[in-house]
Coordinates of C-alpha atoms in Angstrom, one line a residue:
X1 CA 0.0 0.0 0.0
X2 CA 1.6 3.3 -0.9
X3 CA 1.3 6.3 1.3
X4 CA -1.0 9.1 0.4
X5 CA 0.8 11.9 -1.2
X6 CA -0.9 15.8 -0.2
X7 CA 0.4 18.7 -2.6
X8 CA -0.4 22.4 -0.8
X9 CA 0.9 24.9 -2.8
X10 CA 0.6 28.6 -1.9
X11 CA 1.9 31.9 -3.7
X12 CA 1.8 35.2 -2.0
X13 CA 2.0 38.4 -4.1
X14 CA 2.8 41.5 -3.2
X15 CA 1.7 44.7 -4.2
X16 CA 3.3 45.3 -7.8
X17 CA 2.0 41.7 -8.2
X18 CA 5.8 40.6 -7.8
X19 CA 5.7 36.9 -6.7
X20 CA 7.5 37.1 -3.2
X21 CA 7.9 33.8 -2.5
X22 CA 6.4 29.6 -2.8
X23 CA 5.7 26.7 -0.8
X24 CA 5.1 23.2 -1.3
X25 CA 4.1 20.8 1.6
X26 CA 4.8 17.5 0.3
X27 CA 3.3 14.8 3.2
X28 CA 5.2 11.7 2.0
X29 CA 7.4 9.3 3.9
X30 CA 10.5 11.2 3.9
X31 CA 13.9 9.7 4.4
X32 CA 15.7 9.7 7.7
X33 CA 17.6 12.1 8.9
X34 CA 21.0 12.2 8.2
X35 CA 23.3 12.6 11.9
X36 CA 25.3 15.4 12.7
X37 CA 28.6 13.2 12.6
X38 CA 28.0 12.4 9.5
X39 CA 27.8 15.9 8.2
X40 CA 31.5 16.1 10.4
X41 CA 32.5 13.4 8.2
X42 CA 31.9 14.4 4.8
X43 CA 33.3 18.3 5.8
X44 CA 36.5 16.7 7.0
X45 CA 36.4 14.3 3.9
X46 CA 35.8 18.0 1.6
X47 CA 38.7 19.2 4.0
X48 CA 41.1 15.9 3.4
X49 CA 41.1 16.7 0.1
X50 CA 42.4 20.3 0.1
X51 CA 46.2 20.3 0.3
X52 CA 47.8 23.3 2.3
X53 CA 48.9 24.6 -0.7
X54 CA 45.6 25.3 -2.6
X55 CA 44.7 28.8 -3.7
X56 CA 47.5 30.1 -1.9
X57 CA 49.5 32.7 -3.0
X58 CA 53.0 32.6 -3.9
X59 CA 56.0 33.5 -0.8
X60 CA 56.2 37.3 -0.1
X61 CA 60.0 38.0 0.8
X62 CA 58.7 39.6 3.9
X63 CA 56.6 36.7 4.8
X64 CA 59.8 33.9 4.0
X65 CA 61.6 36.5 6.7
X66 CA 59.4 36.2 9.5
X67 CA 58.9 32.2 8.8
X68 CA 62.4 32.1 9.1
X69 CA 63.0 33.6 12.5
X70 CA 60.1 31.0 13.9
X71 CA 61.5 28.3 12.1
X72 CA 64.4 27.2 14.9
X73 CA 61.4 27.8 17.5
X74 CA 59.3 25.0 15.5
X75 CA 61.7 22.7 14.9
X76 CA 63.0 22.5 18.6
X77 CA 59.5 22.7 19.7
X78 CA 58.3 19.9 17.5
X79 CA 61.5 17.4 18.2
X80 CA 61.2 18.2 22.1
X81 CA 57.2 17.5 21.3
X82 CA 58.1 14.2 19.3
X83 CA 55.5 16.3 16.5
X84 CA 55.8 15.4 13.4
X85 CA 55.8 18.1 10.4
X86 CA 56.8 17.5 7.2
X87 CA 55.7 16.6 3.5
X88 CA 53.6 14.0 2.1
X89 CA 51.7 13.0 -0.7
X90 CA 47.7 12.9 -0.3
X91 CA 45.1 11.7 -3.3
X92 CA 47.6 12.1 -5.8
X93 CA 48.5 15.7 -4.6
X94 CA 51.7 17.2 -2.6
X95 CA 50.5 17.7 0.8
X96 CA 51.9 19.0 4.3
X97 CA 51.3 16.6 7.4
X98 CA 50.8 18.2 10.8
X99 CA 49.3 17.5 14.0
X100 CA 46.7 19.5 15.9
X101 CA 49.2 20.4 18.5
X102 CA 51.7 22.3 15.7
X103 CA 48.7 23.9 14.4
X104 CA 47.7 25.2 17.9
X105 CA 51.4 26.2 18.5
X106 CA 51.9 28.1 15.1
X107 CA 48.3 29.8 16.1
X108 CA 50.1 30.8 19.4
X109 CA 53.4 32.6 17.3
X110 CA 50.7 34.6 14.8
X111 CA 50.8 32.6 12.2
X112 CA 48.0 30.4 10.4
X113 CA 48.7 26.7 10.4
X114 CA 47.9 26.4 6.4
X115 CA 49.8 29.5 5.2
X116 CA 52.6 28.5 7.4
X117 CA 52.8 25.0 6.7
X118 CA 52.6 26.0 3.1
X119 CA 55.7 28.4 3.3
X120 CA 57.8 25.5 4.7
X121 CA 56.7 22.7 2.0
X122 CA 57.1 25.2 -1.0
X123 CA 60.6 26.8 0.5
X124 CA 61.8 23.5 1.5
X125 CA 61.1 22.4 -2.3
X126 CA 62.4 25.8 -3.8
X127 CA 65.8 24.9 -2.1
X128 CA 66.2 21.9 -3.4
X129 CA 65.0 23.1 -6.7
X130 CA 67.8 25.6 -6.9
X131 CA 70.7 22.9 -5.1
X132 CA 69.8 20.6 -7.4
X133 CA 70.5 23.3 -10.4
X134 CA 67.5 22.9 -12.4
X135 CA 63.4 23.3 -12.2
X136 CA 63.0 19.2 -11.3
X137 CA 60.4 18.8 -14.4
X138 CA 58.8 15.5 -14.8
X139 CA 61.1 14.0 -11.8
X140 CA 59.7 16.2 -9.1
X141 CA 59.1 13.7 -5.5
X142 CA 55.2 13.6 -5.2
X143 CA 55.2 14.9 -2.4
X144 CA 57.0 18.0 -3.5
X145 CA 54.8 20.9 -4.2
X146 CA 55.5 23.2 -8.0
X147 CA 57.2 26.4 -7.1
X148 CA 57.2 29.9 -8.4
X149 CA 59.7 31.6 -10.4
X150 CA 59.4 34.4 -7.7
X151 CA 59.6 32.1 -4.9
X152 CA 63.1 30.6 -6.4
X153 CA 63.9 33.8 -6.7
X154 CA 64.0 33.8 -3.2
X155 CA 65.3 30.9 -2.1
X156 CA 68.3 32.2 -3.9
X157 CA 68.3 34.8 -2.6
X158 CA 68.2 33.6 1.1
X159 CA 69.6 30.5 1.1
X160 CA 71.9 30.8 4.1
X161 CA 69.0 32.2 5.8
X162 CA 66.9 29.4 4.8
X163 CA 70.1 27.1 5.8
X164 CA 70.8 28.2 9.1
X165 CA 66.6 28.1 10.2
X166 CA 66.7 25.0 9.2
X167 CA 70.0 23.5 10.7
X168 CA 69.6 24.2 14.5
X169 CA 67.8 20.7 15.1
X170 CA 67.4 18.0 13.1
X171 CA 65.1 17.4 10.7
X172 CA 61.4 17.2 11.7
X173 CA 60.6 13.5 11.3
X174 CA 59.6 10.8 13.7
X175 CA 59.6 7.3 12.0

């Protein structure tokens, strides 16, 4: 036995005669209701997929400064922390992983976790780009995200910057 179906339909107009708005009451068994959680899930899933390096702009020179004078606070913070930060391929795409507690801790030192975590995978990338003496083409490491002409630029430019951030601890990985 199928359930009865009841179409009400109303329009309201207003003065000018300008249809202001519609309704339709549909009485039909409806399907259930879909649980908060798994609204969380498919946001984080539509999150998962965005890489920190989507629809962000290229490195300012001011901005590659200020990451740099952080940078020896991360990296000691993270190895003391037993965080782990560093790049990594997701779906196919270059990628940055970090934890919930490096996020929190960039928040705390003015910085936001994406844009940050973004400088360091496409710097990192840049440098090795220009050590390795060419633009890496087809044999780029998945992982590895492309890199501006403006943002080798700088990694030229501040490569013993970039150097000595970078060499006060050891590299940020916990296998």
């Amino acid at each position: 036995m199928t359930s009865p179906i009841l179409r009400v339909s109303s329009i309201r107009k207003g003065l000018t005669g300008v249809v202001l708005g519609a309704a339709l009451l549909t009485l039909a068994p409806l399907p259930p209701c879909t649980p908060p959680e798994a609204h969380a899930a498919r946001a984080s899933q539509k999150k998962a997929t965005a890489t920190v390096y989507e629809k962000q702009p290229p490195v300012q020179e001011k901005e590659l400064l200020s990451f740099l004078e952080l940078l020896p606070a991360f990296r000691n913070w993270a190895q003391s922390n037993q965080e782990e930060a560093h790049p990594v391929q997701r779906q196919g795409k270059p990628d940055f992983l970090y934890s919930p507690k490096a996020a929190q801790w960039v928040k705390e030192h003015g910085w936001q976790p994406v844009r940050f975590f973004c400088v360091m995978g496409r710097m990192a990338a840049a440098l090795v780009i220009v050590a390795e003496g060419n633009d890496m083409g087809n044999t780029r490491p998945p992982d590895m995200p492309p890199v501006s002409e403006s943002e080798l630029h700088l990694a030229r430019r501040h490569m013993g910057a970039m150097l000595q951030a970078g060499g006060h601890a050891p590299p940020i990985r916990v296998e």
